[in-house]
Short mmCIF file of C-alpha atoms in Angstrom, two decimals:
data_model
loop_
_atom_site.label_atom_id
_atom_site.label_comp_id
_atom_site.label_asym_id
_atom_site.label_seq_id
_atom_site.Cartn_x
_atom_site.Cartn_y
_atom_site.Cartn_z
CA UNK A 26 0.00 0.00 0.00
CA UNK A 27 1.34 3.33 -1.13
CA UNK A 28 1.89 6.23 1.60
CA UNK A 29 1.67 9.92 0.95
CA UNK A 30 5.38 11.11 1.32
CA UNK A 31 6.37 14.85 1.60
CA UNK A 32 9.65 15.64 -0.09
CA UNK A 33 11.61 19.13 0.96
CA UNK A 34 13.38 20.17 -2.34
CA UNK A 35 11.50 18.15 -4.71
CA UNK A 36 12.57 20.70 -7.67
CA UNK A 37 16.70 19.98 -7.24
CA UNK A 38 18.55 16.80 -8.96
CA UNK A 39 18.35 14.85 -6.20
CA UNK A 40 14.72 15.74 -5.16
CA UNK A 41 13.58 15.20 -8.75
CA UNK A 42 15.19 11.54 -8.27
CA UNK A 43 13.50 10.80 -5.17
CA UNK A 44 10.09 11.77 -7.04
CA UNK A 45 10.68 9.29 -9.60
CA UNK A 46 11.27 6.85 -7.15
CA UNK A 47 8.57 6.69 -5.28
CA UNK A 48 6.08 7.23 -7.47
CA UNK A 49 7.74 3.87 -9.17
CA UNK A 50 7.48 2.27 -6.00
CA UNK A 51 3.68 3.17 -5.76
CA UNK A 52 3.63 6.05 -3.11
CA UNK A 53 1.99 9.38 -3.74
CA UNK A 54 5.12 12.17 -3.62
CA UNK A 55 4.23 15.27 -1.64
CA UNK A 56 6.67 17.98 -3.57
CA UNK A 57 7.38 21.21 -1.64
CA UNK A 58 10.55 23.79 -1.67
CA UNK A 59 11.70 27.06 -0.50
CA UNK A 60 8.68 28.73 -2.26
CA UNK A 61 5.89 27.02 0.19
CA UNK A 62 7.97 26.65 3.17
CA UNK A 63 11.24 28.18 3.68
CA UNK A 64 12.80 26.46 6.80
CA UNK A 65 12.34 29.54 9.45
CA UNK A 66 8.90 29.34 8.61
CA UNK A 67 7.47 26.18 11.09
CA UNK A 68 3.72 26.99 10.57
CA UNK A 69 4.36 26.83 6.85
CA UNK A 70 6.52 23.87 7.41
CA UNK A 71 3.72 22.28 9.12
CA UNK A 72 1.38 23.40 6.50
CA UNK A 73 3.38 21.22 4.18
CA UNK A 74 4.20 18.13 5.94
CA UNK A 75 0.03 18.14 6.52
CA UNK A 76 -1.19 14.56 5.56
CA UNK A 77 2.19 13.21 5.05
CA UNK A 78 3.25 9.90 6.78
CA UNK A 79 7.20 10.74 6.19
CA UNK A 80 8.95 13.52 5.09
CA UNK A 81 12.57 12.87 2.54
CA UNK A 82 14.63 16.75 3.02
CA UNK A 83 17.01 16.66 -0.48
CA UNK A 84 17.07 20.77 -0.10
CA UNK A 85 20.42 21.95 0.80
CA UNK A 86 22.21 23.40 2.86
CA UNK A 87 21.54 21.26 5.38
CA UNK A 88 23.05 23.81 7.71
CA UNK A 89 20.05 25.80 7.42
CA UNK A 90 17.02 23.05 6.57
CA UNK A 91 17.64 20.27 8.63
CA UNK A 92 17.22 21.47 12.04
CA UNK A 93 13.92 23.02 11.26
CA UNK A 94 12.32 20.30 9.28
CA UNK A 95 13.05 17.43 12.13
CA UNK A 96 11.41 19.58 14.28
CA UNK A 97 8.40 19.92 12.26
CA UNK A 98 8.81 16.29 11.67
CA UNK A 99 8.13 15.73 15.16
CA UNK A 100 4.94 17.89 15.39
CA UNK A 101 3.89 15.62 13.02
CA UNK A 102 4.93 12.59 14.36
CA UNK A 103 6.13 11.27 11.48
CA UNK A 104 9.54 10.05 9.91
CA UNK A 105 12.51 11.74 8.69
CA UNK A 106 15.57 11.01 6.47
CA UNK A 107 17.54 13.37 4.34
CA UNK A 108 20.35 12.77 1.99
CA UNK A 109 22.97 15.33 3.72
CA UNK A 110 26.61 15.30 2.63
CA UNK A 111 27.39 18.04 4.80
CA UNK A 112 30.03 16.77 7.68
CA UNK A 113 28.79 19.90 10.39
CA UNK A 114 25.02 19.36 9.93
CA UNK A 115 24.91 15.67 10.27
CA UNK A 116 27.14 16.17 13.28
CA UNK A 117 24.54 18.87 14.49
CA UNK A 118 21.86 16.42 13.48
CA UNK A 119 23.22 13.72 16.08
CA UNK A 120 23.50 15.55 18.59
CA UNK A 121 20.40 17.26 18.96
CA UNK A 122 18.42 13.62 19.05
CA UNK A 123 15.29 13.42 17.95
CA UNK A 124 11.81 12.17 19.36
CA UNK A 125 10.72 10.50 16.20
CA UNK A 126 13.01 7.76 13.64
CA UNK A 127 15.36 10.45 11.78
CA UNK A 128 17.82 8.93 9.83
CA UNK A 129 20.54 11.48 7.96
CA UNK A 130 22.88 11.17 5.28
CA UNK A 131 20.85 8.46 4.16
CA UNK A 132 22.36 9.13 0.50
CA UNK A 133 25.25 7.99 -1.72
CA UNK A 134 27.58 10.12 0.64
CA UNK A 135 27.32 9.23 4.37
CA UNK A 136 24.78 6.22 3.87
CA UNK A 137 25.97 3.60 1.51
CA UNK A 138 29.53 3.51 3.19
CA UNK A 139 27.80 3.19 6.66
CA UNK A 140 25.73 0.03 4.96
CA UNK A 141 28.92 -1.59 4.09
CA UNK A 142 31.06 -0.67 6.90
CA UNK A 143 28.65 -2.64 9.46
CA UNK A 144 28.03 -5.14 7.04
CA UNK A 145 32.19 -5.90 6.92
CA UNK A 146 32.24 -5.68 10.81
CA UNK A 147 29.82 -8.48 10.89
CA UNK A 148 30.32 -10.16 14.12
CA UNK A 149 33.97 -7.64 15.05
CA UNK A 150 32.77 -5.85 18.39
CA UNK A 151 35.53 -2.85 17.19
CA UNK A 152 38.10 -2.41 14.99
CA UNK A 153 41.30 -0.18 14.32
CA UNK A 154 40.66 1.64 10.99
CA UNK A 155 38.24 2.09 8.00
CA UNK A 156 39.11 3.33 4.75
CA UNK A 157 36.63 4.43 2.27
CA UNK A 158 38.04 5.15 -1.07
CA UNK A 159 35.52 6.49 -3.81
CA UNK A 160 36.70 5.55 -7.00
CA UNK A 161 34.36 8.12 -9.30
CA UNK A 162 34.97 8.39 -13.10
CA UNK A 163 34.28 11.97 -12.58
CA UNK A 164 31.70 14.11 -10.42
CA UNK A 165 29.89 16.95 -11.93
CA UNK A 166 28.12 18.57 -8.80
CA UNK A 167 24.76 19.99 -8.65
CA UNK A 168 24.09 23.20 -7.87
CA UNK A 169 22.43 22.01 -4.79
CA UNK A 170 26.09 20.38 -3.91
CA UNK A 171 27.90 23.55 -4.63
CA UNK A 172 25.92 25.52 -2.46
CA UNK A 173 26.22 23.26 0.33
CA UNK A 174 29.86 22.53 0.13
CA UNK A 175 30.72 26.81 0.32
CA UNK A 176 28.24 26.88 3.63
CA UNK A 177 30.56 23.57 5.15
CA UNK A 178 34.15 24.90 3.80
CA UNK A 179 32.97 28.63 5.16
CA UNK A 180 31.69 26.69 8.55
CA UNK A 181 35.34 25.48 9.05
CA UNK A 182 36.92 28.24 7.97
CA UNK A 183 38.57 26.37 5.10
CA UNK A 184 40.42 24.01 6.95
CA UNK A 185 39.99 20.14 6.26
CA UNK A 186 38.60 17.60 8.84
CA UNK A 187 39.38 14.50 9.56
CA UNK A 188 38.24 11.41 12.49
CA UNK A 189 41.38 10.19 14.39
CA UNK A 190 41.63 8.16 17.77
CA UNK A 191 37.57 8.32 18.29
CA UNK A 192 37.26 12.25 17.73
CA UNK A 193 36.40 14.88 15.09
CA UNK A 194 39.63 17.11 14.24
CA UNK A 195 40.06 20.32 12.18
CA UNK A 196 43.55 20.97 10.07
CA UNK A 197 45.51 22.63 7.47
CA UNK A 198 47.42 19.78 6.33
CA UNK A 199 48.14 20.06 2.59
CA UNK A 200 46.55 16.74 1.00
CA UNK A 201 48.56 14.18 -0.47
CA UNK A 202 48.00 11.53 -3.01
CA UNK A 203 48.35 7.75 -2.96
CA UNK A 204 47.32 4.53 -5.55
CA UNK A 205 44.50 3.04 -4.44
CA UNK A 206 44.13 -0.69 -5.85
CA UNK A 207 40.24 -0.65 -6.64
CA UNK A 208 38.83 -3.70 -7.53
CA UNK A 209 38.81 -2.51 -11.36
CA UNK A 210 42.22 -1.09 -11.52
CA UNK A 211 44.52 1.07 -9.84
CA UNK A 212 43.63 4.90 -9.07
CA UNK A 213 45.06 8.17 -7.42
CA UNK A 214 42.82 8.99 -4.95
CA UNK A 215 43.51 11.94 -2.55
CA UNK A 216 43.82 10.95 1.04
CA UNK A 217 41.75 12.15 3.51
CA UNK A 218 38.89 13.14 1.74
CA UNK A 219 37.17 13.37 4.29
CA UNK A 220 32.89 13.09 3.66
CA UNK A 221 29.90 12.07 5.46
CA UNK A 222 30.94 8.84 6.49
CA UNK A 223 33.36 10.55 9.22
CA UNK A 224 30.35 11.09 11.25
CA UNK A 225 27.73 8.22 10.42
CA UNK A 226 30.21 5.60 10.75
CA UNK A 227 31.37 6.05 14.28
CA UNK A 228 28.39 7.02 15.43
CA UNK A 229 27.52 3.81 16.18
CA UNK A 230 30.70 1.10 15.27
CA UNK A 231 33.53 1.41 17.36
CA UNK A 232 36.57 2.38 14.80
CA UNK A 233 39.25 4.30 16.05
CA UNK A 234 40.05 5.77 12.72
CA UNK A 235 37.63 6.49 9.55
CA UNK A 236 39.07 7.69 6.62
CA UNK A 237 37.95 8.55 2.77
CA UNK A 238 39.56 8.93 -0.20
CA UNK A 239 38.85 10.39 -3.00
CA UNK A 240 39.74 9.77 -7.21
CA UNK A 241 41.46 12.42 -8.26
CA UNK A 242 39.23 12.28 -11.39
CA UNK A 243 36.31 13.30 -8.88
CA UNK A 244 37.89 15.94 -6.89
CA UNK A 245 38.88 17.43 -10.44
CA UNK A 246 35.72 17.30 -11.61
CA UNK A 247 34.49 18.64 -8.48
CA UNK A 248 36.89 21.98 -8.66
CA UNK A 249 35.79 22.25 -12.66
CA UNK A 250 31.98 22.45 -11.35
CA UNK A 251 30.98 22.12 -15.70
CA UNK A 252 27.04 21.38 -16.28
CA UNK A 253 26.56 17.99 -15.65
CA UNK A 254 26.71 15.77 -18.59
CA UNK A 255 27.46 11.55 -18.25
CA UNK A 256 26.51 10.52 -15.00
CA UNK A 257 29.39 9.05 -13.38
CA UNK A 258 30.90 5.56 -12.50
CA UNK A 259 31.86 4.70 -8.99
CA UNK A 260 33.50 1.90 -6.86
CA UNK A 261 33.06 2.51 -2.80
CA UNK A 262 35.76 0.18 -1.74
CA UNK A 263 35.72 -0.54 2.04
CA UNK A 264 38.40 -1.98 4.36
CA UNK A 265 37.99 -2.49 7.99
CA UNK A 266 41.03 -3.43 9.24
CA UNK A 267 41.56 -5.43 13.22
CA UNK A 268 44.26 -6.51 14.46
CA UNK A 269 46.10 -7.50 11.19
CA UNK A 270 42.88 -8.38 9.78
CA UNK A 271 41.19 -7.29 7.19
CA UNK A 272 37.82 -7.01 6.07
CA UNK A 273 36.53 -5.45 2.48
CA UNK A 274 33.31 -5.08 0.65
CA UNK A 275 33.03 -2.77 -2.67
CA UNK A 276 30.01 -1.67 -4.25
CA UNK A 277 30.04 -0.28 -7.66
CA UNK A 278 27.24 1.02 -10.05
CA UNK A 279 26.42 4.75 -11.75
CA UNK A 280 25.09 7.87 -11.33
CA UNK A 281 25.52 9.03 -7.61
CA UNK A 282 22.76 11.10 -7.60
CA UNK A 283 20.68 8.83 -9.13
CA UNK A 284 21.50 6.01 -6.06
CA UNK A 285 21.12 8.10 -3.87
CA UNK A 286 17.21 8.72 -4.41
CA UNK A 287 16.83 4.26 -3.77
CA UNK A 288 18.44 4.83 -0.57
CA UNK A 289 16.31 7.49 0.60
CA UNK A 290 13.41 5.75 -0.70
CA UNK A 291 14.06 2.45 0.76
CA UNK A 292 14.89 3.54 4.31
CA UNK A 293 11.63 5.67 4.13
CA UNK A 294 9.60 2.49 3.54
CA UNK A 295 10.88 0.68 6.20
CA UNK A 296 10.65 3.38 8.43
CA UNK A 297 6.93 3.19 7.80
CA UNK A 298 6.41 -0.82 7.75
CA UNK A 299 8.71 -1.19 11.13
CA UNK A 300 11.88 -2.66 9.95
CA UNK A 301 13.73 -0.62 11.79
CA UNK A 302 15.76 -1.26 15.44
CA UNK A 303 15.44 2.09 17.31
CA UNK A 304 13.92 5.56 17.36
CA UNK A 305 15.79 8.62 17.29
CA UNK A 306 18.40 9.35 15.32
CA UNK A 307 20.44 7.09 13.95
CA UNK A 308 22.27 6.18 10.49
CA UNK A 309 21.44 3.57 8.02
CA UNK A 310 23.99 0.87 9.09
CA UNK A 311 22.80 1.37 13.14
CA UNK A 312 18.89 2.34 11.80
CA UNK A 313 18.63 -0.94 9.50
CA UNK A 314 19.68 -4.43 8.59
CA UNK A 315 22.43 -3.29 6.83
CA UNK A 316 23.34 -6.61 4.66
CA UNK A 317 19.78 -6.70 4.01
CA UNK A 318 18.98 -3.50 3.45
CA UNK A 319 22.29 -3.69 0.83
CA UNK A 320 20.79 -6.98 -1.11
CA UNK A 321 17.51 -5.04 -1.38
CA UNK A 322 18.97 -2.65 -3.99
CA UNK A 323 21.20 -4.87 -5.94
CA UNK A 324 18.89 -4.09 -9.18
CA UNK A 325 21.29 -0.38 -8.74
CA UNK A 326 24.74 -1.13 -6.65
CA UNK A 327 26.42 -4.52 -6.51
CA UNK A 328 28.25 -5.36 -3.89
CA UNK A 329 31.07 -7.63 -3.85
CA UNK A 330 33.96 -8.71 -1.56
CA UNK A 331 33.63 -10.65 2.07
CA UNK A 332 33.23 -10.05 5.73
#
């Protein structure tokens, strides 16, 4: 049975992917933006979210929507998820808590690493280090993207960030480069690239050390910010390392803003039908059955490797 689903930004990439989806799963998309409801507005907010049984946020920055739209999630009683990349206002997004299931990042960036981090950690109570590297043919941002990486780098003050020995850090390091043996091939990725996943990941898996990495081709592609033309290639290869152990899973597929609209999607509906382990906040891989929750969408990512 289809639900009535409000989605915050329905008019951006990612928002117009998340329409798409659901209405393909059978649900009835409740579109809103800035125009109806900007997010200091909570009686317009409410207005909105009227009828809905979840609400999906894809409008960035997340800085400034986030906040107020779990709030108004929580008048309502109903769900929330959003598909934030930005490091700050997931961190923000933790720590306030929330009263009703909010799950964040729940996107390409943030949730799909969390999925197959806990899926390598399996039955591993802890472990030393993660690596993330994102192997992307190239990434041609949205404007959405742009706008929300200025409001993070101006939020730091330009500096880079990084999690090391259980804790957030800011620095000026200069980044270096390293190969990266993907799966497919060797890369250059650029270490310490750092995204989402700094935050979902150890909020809830005890890793001493989570690290990204990012192609060069991507980051490139990034700084070039052209109109968006192919939709990209990627590889998300994941090591968890213990003890001299190691652990890997990769997941590879196209179009990250595409993907990330089935993730969003996905932990919505189970959100609504009760396959979920806790209230509150939480990310995907604490939020869901993460190995599951991975073989569900193996129609868009495949997933390969062991744990």
């Amino acid at each position: 049975m289809g639900h009535h689903i409000a989605v915050y930004g329905a008019s951006g990439l990612t928002g117009r992917f998340v329409l798409a989806e659901l209405e393909k799963r059978g649900h009835t998309p409740l579109p809103f933006g800035r125009a109806q409801a900007t997010a200091d507005d909570p009686e317009a907010l409410d207005r909105a979210l009227s009828g809905a049984a979840a609400v999906i946020n894809t409008a960035g920055p997340f800085a400034v929507t986030a906040l107020p739209l779990i709030a108004a999630a929580e008048r309502a009683g109903i769900p929330y998820v959003d598909v934030a990349a930005e490091i700050e206002a997931n961190a923000e997004t933790f720590a306030r808590g929330a009263s009703v299931p909010v799950v964040p990042a729940m996107a390409f960036f943030g949730g799909l690493a969390d999925l197959l981090t806990t899926t390598a950690m399996a039955d591993w109570p802890a472990a030393d280090e993660a690596h993330i590297a994102y192997g992307l043919s190239d990434w041609q941002p949205s404007p959405g993207t742009l706008t929300a990486g200025e409001v993070s780098r101006d939020r730091r003050g330009g500096r880079r960030v990084r999690f090391h020995n259980g804790e957030l850090a800011y620095h000026d390091d200069t980044p270096t480069t390293l190969d990266w043996d993907f799966p497919d091939g060797p890369r250059e990725v650029i270490a310490e690239f750092s995204m989402a996943d700094v935050v979902t990941i150890p909020s809830h898996l005890k890793i001493a050390t989570v690290t990204d990495h990012m192609a060069t081709t991507a980051a490139t592609g990034l700084a070039a910010a052209g109109v968006r033309q192919e939709p990209e290639t990627f590889e998300v290869d994941v090591r968890v390392h213990r003890a001299g152990e190691e652990r890997r899973l990769t997941a590879t597929g196209k179009d990250i803003y595409a993907v990330s609209a089935p993730l969003a999607v996905e932990a919505t509906e189970r959100l609504l039908s009760g396959r979920f382990t806790t209230t509150g906040v939480a990310s995907a891989g604490k939020m869901f059955d993460a190995p599951d929750f991975l073989s569900s969408l193996a129609d868009v990512i495949k997933v390969s490797g062991s744990s």
